Each structure stands twice: as structure tokens, then as C-alpha cells.
Tab-separated table of C-alpha atoms in Angstrom:
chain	number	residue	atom	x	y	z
A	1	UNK	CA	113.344	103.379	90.190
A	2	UNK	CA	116.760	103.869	88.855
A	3	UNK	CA	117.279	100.513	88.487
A	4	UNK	CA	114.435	100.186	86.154
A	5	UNK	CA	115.667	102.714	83.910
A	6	UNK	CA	119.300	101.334	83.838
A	7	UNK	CA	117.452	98.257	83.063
A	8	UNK	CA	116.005	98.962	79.960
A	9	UNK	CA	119.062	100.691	78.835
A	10	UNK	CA	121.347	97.174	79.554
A	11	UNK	CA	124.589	96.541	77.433
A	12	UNK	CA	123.783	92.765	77.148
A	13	UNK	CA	128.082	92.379	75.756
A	14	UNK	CA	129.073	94.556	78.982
A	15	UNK	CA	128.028	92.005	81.349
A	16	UNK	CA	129.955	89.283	79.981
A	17	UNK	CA	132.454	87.718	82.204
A	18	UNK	CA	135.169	87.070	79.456
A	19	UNK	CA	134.999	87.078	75.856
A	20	UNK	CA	133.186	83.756	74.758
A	21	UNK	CA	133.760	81.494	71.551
A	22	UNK	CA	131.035	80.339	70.153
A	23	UNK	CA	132.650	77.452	68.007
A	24	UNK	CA	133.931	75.804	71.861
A	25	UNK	CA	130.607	74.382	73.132
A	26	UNK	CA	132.558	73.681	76.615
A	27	UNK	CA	133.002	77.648	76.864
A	28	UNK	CA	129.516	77.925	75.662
A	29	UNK	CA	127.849	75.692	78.571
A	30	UNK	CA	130.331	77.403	81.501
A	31	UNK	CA	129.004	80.687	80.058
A	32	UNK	CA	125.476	79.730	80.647
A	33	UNK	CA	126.722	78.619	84.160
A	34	UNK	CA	128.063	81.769	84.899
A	35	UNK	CA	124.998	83.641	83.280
A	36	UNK	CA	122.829	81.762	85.820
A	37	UNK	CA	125.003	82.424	88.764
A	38	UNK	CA	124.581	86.429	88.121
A	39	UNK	CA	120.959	86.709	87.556
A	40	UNK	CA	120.197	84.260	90.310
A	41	UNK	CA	122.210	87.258	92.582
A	42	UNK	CA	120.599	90.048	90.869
A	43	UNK	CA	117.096	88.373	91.174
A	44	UNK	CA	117.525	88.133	95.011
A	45	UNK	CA	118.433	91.853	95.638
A	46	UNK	CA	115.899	93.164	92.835
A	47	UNK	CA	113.266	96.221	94.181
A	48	UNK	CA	110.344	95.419	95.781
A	49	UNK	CA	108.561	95.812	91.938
A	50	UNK	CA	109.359	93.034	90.235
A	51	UNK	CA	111.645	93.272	87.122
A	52	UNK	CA	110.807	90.173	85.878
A	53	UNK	CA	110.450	91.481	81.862
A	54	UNK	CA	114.153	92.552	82.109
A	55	UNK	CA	115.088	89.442	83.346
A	56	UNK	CA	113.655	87.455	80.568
A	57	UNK	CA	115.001	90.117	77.850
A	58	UNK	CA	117.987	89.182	79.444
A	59	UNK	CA	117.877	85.769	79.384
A	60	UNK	CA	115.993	85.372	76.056
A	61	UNK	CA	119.379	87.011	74.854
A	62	UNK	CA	121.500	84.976	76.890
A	63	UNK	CA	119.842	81.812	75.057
A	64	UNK	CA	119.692	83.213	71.506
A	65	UNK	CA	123.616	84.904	71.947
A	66	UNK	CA	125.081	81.129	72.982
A	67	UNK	CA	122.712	79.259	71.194
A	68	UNK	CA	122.423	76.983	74.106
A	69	UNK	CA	118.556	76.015	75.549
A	70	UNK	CA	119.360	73.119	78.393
A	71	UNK	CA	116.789	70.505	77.160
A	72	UNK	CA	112.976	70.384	79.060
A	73	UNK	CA	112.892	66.507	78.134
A	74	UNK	CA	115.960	65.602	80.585
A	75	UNK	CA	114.454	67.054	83.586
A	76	UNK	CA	116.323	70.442	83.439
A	77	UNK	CA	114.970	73.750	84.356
A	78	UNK	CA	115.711	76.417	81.806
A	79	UNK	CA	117.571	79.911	82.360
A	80	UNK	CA	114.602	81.402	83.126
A	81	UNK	CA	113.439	78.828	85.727
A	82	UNK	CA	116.717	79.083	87.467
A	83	UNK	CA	115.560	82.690	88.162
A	84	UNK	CA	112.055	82.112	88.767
A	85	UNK	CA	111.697	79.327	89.762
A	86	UNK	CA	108.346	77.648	88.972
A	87	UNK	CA	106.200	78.537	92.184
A	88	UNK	CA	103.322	75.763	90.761
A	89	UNK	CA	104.109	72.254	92.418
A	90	UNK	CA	102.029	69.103	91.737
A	91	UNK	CA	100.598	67.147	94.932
A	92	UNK	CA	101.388	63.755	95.371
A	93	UNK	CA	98.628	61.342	94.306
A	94	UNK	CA	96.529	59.369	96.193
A	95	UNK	CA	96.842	55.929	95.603
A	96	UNK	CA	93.746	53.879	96.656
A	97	UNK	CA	95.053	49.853	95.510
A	98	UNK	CA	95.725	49.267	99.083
A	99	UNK	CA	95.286	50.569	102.620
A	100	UNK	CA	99.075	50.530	102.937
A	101	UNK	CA	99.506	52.536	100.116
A	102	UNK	CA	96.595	54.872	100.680
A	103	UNK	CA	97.652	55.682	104.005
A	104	UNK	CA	101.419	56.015	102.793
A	105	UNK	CA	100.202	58.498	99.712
A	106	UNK	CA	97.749	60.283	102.425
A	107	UNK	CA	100.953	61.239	105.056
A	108	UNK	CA	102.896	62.342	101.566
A	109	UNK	CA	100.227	64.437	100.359
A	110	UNK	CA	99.905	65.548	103.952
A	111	UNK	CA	103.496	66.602	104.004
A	112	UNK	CA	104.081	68.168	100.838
A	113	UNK	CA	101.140	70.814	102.178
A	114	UNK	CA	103.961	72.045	104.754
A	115	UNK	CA	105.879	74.388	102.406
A	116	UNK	CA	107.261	77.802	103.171
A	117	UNK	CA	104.872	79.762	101.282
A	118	UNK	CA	102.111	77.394	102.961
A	119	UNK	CA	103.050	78.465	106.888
A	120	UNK	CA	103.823	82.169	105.645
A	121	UNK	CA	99.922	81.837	104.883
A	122	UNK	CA	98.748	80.401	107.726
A	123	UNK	CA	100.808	82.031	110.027
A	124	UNK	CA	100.079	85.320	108.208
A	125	UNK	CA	95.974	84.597	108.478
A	126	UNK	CA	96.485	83.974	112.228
A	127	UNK	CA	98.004	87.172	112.664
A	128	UNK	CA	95.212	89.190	110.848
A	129	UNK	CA	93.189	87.573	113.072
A	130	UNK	CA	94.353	88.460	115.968
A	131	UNK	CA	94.642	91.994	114.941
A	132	UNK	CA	90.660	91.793	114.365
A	133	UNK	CA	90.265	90.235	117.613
A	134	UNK	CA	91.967	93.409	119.426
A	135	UNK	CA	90.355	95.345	117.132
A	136	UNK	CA	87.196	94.100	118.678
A	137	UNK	CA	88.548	94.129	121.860
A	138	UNK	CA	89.467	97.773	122.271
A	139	UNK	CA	86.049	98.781	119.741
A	140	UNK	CA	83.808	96.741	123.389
A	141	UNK	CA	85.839	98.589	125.839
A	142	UNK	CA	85.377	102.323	124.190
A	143	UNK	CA	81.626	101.341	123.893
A	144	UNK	CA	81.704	100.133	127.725
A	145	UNK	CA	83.092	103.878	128.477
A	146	UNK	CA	80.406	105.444	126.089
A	147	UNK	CA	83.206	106.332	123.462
A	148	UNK	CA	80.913	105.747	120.368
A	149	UNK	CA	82.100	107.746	117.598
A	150	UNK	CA	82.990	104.666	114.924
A	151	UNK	CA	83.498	106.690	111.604
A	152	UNK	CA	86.401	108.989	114.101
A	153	UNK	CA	87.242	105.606	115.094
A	154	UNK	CA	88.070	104.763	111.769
A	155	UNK	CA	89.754	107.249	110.841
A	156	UNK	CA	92.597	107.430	112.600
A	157	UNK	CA	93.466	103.949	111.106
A	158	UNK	CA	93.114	105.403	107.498
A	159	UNK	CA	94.890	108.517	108.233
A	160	UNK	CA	97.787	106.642	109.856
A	161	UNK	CA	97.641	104.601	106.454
A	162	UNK	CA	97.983	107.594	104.299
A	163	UNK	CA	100.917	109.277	106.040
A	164	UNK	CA	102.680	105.933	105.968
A	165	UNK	CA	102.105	105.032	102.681
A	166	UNK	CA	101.517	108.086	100.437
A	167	UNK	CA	104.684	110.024	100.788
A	168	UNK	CA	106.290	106.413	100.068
A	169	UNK	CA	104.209	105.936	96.843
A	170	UNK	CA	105.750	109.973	96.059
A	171	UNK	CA	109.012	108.954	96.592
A	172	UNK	CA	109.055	105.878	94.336
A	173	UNK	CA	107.285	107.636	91.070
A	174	UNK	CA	107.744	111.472	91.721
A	175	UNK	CA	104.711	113.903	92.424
A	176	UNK	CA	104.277	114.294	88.490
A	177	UNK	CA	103.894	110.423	88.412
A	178	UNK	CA	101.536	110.486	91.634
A	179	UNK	CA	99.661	113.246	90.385
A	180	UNK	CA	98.978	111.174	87.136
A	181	UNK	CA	97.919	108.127	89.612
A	182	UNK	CA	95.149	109.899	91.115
A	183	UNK	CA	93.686	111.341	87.859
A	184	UNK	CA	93.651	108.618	85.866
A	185	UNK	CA	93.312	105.492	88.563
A	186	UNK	CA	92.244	107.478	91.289
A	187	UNK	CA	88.764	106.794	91.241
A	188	UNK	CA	89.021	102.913	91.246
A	189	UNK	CA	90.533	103.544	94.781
A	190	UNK	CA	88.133	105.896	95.473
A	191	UNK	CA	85.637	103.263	95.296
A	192	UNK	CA	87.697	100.318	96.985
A	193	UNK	CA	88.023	102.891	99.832
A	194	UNK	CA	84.250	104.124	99.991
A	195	UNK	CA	83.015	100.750	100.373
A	196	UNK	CA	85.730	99.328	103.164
A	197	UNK	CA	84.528	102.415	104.988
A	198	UNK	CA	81.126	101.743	104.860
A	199	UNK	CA	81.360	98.271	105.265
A	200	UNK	CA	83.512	98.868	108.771
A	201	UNK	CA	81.036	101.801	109.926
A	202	UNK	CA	77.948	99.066	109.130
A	203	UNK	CA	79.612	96.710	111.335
A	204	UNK	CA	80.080	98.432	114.138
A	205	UNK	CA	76.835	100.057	113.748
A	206	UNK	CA	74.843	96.448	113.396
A	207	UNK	CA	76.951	95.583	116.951
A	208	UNK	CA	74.517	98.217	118.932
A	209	UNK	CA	71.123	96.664	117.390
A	210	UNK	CA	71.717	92.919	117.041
A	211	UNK	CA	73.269	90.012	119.126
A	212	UNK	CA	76.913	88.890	119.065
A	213	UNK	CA	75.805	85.714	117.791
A	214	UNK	CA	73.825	86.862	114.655
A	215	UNK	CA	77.326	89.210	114.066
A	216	UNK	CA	79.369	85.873	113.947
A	217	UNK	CA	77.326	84.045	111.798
A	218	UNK	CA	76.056	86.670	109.516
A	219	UNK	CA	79.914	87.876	108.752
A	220	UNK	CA	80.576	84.165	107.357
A	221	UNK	CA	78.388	85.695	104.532
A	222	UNK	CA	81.792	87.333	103.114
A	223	UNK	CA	83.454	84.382	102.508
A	224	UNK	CA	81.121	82.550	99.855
A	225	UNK	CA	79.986	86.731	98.125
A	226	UNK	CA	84.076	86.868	98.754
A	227	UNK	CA	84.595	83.517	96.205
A	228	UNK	CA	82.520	84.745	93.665
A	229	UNK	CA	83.974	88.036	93.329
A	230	UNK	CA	86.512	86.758	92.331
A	231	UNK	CA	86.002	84.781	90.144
A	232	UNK	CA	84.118	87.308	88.619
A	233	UNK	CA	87.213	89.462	88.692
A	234	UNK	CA	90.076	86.704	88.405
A	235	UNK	CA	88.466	84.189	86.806
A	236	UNK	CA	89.169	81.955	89.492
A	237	UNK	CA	88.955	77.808	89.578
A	238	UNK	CA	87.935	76.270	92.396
A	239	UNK	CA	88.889	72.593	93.352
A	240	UNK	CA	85.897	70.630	95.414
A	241	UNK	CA	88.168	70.457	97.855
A	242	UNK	CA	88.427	74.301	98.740
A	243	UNK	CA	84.899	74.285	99.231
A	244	UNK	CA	85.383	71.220	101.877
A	245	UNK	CA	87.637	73.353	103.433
A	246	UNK	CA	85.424	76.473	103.348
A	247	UNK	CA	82.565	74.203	105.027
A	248	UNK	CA	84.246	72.865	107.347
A	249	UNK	CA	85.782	76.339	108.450
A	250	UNK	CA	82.594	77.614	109.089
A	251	UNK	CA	81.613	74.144	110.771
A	252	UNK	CA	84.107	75.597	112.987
A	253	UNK	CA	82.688	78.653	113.294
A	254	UNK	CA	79.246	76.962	114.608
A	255	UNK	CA	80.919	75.205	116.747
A	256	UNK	CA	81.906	78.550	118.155
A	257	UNK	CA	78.708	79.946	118.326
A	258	UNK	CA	77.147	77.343	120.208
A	259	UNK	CA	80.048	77.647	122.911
A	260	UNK	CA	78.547	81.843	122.848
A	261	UNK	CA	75.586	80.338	123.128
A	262	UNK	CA	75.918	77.943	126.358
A	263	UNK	CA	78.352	80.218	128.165
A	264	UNK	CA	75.203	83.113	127.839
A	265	UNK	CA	77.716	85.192	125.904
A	266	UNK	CA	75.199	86.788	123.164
A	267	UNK	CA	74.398	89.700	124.961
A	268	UNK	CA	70.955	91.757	124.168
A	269	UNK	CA	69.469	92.476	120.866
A	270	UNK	CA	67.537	95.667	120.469
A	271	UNK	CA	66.391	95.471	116.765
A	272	UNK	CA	67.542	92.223	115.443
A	273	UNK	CA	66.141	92.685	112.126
A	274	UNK	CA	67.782	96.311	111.651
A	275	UNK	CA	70.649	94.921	113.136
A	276	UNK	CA	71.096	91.581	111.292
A	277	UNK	CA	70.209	93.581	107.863
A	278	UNK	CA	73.624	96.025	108.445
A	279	UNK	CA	75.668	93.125	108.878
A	280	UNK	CA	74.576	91.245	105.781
A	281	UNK	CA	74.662	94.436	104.044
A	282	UNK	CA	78.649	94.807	105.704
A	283	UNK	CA	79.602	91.270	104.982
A	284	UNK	CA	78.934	91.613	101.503
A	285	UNK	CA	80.652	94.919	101.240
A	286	UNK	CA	83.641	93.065	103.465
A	287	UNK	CA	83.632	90.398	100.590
A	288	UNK	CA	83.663	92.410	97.348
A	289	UNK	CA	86.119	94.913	98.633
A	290	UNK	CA	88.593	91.891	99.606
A	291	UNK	CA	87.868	90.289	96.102
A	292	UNK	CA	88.924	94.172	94.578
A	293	UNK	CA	91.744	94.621	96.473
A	294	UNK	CA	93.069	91.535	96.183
A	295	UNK	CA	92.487	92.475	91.633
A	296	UNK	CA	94.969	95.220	92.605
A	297	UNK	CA	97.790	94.241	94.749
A	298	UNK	CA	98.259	91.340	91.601
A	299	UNK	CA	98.679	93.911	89.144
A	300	UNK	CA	99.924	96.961	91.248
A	301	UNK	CA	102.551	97.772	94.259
A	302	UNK	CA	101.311	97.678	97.495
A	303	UNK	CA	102.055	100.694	98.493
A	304	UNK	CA	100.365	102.559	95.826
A	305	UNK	CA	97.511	100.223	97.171
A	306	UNK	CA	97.682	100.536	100.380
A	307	UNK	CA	98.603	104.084	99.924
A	308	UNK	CA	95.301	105.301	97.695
A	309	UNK	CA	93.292	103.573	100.418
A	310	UNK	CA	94.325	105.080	103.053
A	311	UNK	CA	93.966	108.847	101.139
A	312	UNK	CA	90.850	107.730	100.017
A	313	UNK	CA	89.604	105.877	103.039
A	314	UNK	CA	90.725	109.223	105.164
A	315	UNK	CA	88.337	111.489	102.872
A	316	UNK	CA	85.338	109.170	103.081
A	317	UNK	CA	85.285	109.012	106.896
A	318	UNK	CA	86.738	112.426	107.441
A	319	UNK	CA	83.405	113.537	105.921
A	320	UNK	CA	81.585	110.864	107.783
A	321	UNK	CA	82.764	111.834	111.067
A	322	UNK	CA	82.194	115.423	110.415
A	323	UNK	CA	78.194	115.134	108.753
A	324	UNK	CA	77.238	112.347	111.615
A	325	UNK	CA	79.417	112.667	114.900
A	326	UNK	CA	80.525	116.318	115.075
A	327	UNK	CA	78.205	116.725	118.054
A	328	UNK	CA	78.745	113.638	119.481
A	329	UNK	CA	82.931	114.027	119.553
A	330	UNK	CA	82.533	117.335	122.038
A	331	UNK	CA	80.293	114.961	124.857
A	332	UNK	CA	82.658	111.440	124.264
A	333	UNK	CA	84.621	110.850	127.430
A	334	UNK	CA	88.372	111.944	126.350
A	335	UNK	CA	90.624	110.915	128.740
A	336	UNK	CA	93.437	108.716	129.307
A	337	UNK	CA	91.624	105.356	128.457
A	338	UNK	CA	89.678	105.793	126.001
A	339	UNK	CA	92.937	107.780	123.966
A	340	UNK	CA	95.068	104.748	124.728
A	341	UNK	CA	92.388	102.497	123.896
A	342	UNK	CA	91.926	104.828	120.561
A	343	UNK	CA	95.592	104.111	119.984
A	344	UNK	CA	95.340	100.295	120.326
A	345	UNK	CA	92.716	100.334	117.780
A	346	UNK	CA	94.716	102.220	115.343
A	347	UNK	CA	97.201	99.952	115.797
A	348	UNK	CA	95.887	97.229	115.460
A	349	UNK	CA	93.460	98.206	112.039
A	350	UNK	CA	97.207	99.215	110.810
A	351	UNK	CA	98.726	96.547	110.770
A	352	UNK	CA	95.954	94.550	109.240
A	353	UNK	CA	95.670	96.725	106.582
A	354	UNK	CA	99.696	96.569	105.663
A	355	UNK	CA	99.840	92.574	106.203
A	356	UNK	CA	96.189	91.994	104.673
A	357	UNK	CA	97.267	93.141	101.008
A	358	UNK	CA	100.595	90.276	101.214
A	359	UNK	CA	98.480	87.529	101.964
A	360	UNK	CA	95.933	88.936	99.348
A	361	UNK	CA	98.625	88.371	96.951
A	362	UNK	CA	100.466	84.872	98.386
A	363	UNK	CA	97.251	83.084	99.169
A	364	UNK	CA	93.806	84.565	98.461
A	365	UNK	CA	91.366	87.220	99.820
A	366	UNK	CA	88.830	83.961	100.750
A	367	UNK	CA	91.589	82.695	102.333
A	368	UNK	CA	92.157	85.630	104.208
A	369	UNK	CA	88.316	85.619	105.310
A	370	UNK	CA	88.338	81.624	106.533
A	371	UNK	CA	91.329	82.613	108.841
A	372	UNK	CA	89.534	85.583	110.371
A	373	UNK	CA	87.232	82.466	112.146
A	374	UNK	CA	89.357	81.979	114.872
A	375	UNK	CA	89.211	85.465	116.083
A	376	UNK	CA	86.265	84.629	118.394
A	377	UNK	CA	88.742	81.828	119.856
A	378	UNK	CA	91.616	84.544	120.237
A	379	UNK	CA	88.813	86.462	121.954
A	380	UNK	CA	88.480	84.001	124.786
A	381	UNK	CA	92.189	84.569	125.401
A	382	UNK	CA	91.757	88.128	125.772
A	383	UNK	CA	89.082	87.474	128.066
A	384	UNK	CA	90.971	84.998	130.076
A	385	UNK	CA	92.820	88.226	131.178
A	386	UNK	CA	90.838	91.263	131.035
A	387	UNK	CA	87.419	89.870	131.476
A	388	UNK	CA	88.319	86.600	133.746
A	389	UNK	CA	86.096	84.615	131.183
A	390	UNK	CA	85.692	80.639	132.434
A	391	UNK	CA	86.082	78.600	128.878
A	392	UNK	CA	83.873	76.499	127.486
A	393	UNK	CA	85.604	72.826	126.029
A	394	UNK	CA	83.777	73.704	123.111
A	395	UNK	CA	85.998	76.714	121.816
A	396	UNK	CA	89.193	74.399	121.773
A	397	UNK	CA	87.658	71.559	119.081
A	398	UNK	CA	86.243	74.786	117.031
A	399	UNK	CA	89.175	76.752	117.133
A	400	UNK	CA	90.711	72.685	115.409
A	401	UNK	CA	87.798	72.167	112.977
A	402	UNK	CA	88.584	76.638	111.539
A	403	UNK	CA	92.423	75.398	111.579
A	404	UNK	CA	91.311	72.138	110.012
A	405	UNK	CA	89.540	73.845	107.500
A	406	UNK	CA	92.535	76.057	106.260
A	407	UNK	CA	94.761	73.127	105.761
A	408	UNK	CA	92.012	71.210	103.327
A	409	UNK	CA	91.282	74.759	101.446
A	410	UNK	CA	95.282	73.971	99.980
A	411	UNK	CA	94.467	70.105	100.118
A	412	UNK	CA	94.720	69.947	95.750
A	413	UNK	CA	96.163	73.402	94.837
A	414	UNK	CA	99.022	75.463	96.612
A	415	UNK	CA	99.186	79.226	97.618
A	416	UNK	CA	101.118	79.942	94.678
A	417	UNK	CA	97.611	78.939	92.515
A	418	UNK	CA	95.386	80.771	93.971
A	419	UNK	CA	95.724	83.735	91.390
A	420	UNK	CA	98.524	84.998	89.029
A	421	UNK	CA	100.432	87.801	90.131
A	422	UNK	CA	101.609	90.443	87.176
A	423	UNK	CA	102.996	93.804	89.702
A	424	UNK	CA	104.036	96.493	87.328
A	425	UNK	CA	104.139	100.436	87.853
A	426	UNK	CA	101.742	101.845	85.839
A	427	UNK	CA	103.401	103.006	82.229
A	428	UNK	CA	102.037	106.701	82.842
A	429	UNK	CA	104.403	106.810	85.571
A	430	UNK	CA	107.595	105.016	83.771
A	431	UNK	CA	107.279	107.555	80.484
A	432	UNK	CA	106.864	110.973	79.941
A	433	UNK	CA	108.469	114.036	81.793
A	434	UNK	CA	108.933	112.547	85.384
A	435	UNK	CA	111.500	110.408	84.430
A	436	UNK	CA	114.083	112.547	87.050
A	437	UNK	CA	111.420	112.339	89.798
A	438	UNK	CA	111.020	108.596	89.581
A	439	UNK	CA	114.840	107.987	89.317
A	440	UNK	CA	115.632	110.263	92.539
């Protein structure tokens, strides 16, 4: 945080490299060169809060001290863009005179899909979902040994959250500035964190009533309540082709079930309507907490998001745990397996948790839902090895229609659009009395 402060106390004349006439237009336009060469250094080693307002104080100055603006007409980028640059990039068009030239503007659009912040999403979705998938994994094997406690299941995951994240979030704005975070923002998180907990004791509940296959198909339901959040909350603009690609995602996803379905692997339903109701009820939760955490990881750090969470998420299911399953923790089988299995779990929900709020903020929370599809496929390769599972052909197309399906979701706009980022540390933190706290 010190460099924050020192920030908005700059010496604009200190920094100059050598005293600079203004009447010699050739010293002018090697002092803008030299201006550019020291931001673009400073911008790459900035904090993990973006200074970005300093920046363009400082380069606003820069412009208005040398009277110098490179000109927008030639092609040029400005000061500012040479810092930041301009994450927005046009597709190439699709020309449709010719088959030649259709097919030729079809491999460029193709192409120009591939970027870096374009695998960083896709890779990062695939990881999430794997995460889910042993998530699921070790939730089947601790009901298999009669381990059912899921709101002490859950919290482990939050608590491991909160001592990660918390004393971080301390550290970087002082316990004044914390204190102030909780009493004036706190109950925003209070509420993001009630409803992921319910929503993931609701799942796991609707697991021990209904079928595997109604669970697959009725969680798809967070994806579309998961687009209209937010655009509720973001104002976001969908292209037609995002929809394709949500459609044809959970095309994928059918596909999928129907391979369940033939290989006999939906399993018994007790009370499917009970059952089917909790997972509606826990998709939309799933999809409106997404949409709100995705509102604050834009404007706020991610640790203080993750961070509130995980202290919130903690209470919730502390309480939980205590009200529903303090009976039932004294008769669960505690032994080796079921601790390690415990501990897999944990894992597991933390790393989601710390990765989920990045690709919240590079991509989209829908996006993040569509990749979660291909857990079911990342299933089977669990099985292969713990459960000696015989696939079906049909989970290798459906696993390429879900992959299919997050390529055309970018088809017409990149990561980068998907929502506009503004990360700052709430002013209550930067003014006042904790000033010392926040620097050290």
C-alpha cells in the first residue's frame, strides 16, 4: 500500500530524465520516448491493485508538460495505450462473395480466437472443472463410507478460505481499515456467502433423493438464471452467437446424459420430485451468486473477496453444522479414509474458490458455468481408475460438442468484453486514521 500513497504524493519534475526544452521539438518527442519506456516498466511491476488513475495523472501530465499527443489518425497508440494497452480487439470479418474467400475469412476469424487471454480462459475453466469433478468424486466415496455430514463438509473449505485470505486482506489495509470493511460492506458478503452455502448444502442434499441424471440436467439451469443476473447487475450485451455457444454446450451436456443413461449409470431415485425441486432451487442460487461475485471481483481485490467469503461462508455453515449435524458428527466413521478423503475435498473446493474469482474477472461467471460441463467427462477418467468404469463412445463427441461450445461463446466478442473491470480499495480504507496500518 505504500506505493499508493507515494503515488499520490508524485513529484511529476523529479522523474525527469534530464532537463527538457520545450522550444526543441526533437528533445520533446525523445522525452515522450523515454516517458513511455518508464511507465511501461513501472506498469509491469505495479501491486496486484491496479494503479491505473496514477498512471493516467501521470501521463495526462506527461502530454500537457511537452505538449506532444502522437496523432490517433496515423495509426499510433497514445501514452496511455502504450501502458494499457487496449485489451478490446476487433474479429476479422467474414467475407461471404466467394467460397474461397469465406473459407479464407472463416480460418482467420478462427485464428484470431487463439489469444493468450483466450487459452488462460479455457484452460482456466477446465481446471475448475476438474476441481468439481474431484469434488464429486471424494463427496460419492464419503457417502459410500456413510460419512454424510455436508454442511461439516463444507466447512472446512470455507474455513481454509478464511485463514488464507483474511489475515492477507489485514495485512494489505490494516485492522482499522478491515474493521471498516466489515461494517460498512460486510453484509453484501454476508449475503454472497449465505447463499453459496446454501446453494452447495442443497446440492448435495438433492444427490440423496433424486437421480444423477436429473442432477446433470437440472444444474444447466445456472447457466441461462447465471446470464441474466448479470445483466441485471452488469448490464451485460449478449451477441447471438454466445447463446449458440451456450446451446450447443449444453447439447453437449445431453449428449452426456444419454451416455449415463445407456451405460445404467443414474443410480436410484427416492423422491424425485423433492429431489429435483433442491436442485433447481441450488442451480439458481449457483447462478445468482456467480453473477454477484463476479459484480465484486470487477470492482474489488480478490482477496478482500475471496477473503469475506470465506469468514462469512465459515459462520453460515459453522452454525449449520452445529443446529443440523451435531449428532450425526459423533456416529460418522472417522478414520483414516474418510479424513484423507475430507482433505481431498477441501482441497479441491479451495482451489476452485481462489481460481473461480480470476476467471470471473478475465472471462465471465456464464463462462465459468459452460466449462463446468465437462466435469461429468473428467468423471469417467476418474472412474477409469478407481471405479474400472468401461466408456461409452458417446462421452468422447460430448466432451467435443461442451469444448465446441466454449470456443463459439468468444466466436464475435473476446474475454476482455465480457465485462469492464474497475478494482479499487475501497476509499474508507485509503483515508482516515489507518493510513500507517495500510502502508506497513
Amino acid at each position: 500500500m505504500e506505493g499508493i500513497v507515494r503515488a499520490r504524493e508524485f513529484n511529476f519534475a523529479s522523474l525527469s530524465p534530464r532537463p527538457i526544452s520545450h522550444q526543441d521539438s526533437s528533445n520533446k518527442a525523445n522525452a515522450v520516448a523515454q516517458w513511455k519506456q518508464w511507465l511501461t516498466s513501472q506498469a509491469q511491476y505495479r501491486r496486484p491493485d491496479p494503479l491505473q488513475d496514477e498512471y493516467q495523472l501521470l501521463a495526462m501530465h506527461t502530454e500537457s508538460t511537452f505538449g506532444i499527443k502522437e496523432p490517433e489518425e496515423a495509426g499510433s497508440s497514445s501514452l496511455l495505450d502504450h501502458v494499457y494497452p487496449s485489451a478490446q480487439q476487433n474479429r476479422p470479418s467474414i467475407d461471404f462473395d466467394s467460397p474461397t474467400s469465406l473459407v479464407k475469412t472463416l480460418c482467420a476469424r478462427l485464428l484470431s480466437l487463439w489469444t493468450p487471454s483466450f487459452m488462460y480462459a479455457l484452460l482456466g475453466g477446465q481446471l475448475l472443472s476438474l476441481c468439481v469433478t474431484c469434488a464429486s468424486v471424494t463427496t460419492t466415496e464419503l457417502v459410500e463410507r456413510h460419512w454424510i455430514l455436508p454442511s461439516t463438509q463444507t466447512f472446512a473449505a470455507y474455513l481454509s478460505l478464511f485463514i488464507v485470505y483474511t489475515p492477507y486482506t489485514i495485512y494489505r489495509y490494516g485492522l482499522g481499515g478491515w474493521r471498516k470493511l466489515i461494517m460498512r460492506d460486510g453484509w453484501k458478503y454476508f449475503l454472497l456467502a449465505f447463499g453459496d452455502a446454501q446453494g452447495n448444502f442443497l446440492a448435495v442434499k438433492a444427490y440423496g433423493y433424486t437421480d444423477l441424471l436429473s442432477c446433470m440436467l437440472l444444474d444447466a439451469w445456472a447457466i441461462p438464471v447465471c446470464l441474466f443476473s448479470s445483466w441485471i447487475y452488469m448490464r451485460t450485451q449478449y451477441h447471438w452467437t454466445q447463446v449458440l455457444g451456450v446451446v450447443i454446450s449444453i447439447g453437449g451436456l445431453c449428449l452426456l446424459v444419454v451416455s449415463d443413461l445407456a451405460t445404467d449409470k443414474d443410480g436410484h431415485a427416492d423422491n424425485r420430485g423433492l429431489g429435483d425441486t433442491l436442485m433447481v432451487v441450488a442451480a439458481t442460487i449457483f447462478g445468482i451468486s456467480n453473477a454477484t461475485e463476479e459484480f465484486f471481483v470487477r470492482r474489488s481485490p480478490l482477496y478482500e473477496v475471496v477473503g469475506q467469503l470465506g469468514m462469512w461462508a465459515t459462520l453460515v455453515s459453522g452454525v449449520q453444522a452445529f443446529v443440523l449435524e451435531r449428532n450425526l458428527v459423533a456416529d460418522a466413521p472417522w478414520n483414516s479414509e474418510t479424513i484423507g478423503l475430507w482433505f481431498a475435498y477441501t482441497l479441491s473446493m479451495f482451489l476452485f474458490f481462489s481460481v473461480a474469482p480470476w476467471l470471473y474477472r478475465t472471462a465471465s461467471s456464464s463462462y465459468l458455468n459452460m466449462s463446468l460441463l465437462t466435469s461429468d467427462f473428467y468423471g469417467l477418467i476418474f472412474g477409469l481408475f478407481l471405479f474400472h468404469y468401461s466408456p461409452y463412445w458417446l462421452y468422447f463427441p460430448a466432451f467435443a460438442v461442451v469444448m465446441m461450445g466454449l470456443v463459439i461463446y468468444f466466436w464475435h466478442a473476446t474475454p476482455e468484453e465480457q465485462g469492464k473491470s474497475d478494482v479499487r480499495i475501497p476509499s474508507y480504507v485509503l483515508h482516515g486514521g489507518d493510513m500507517e496500518d495500510i502502508e506497513h
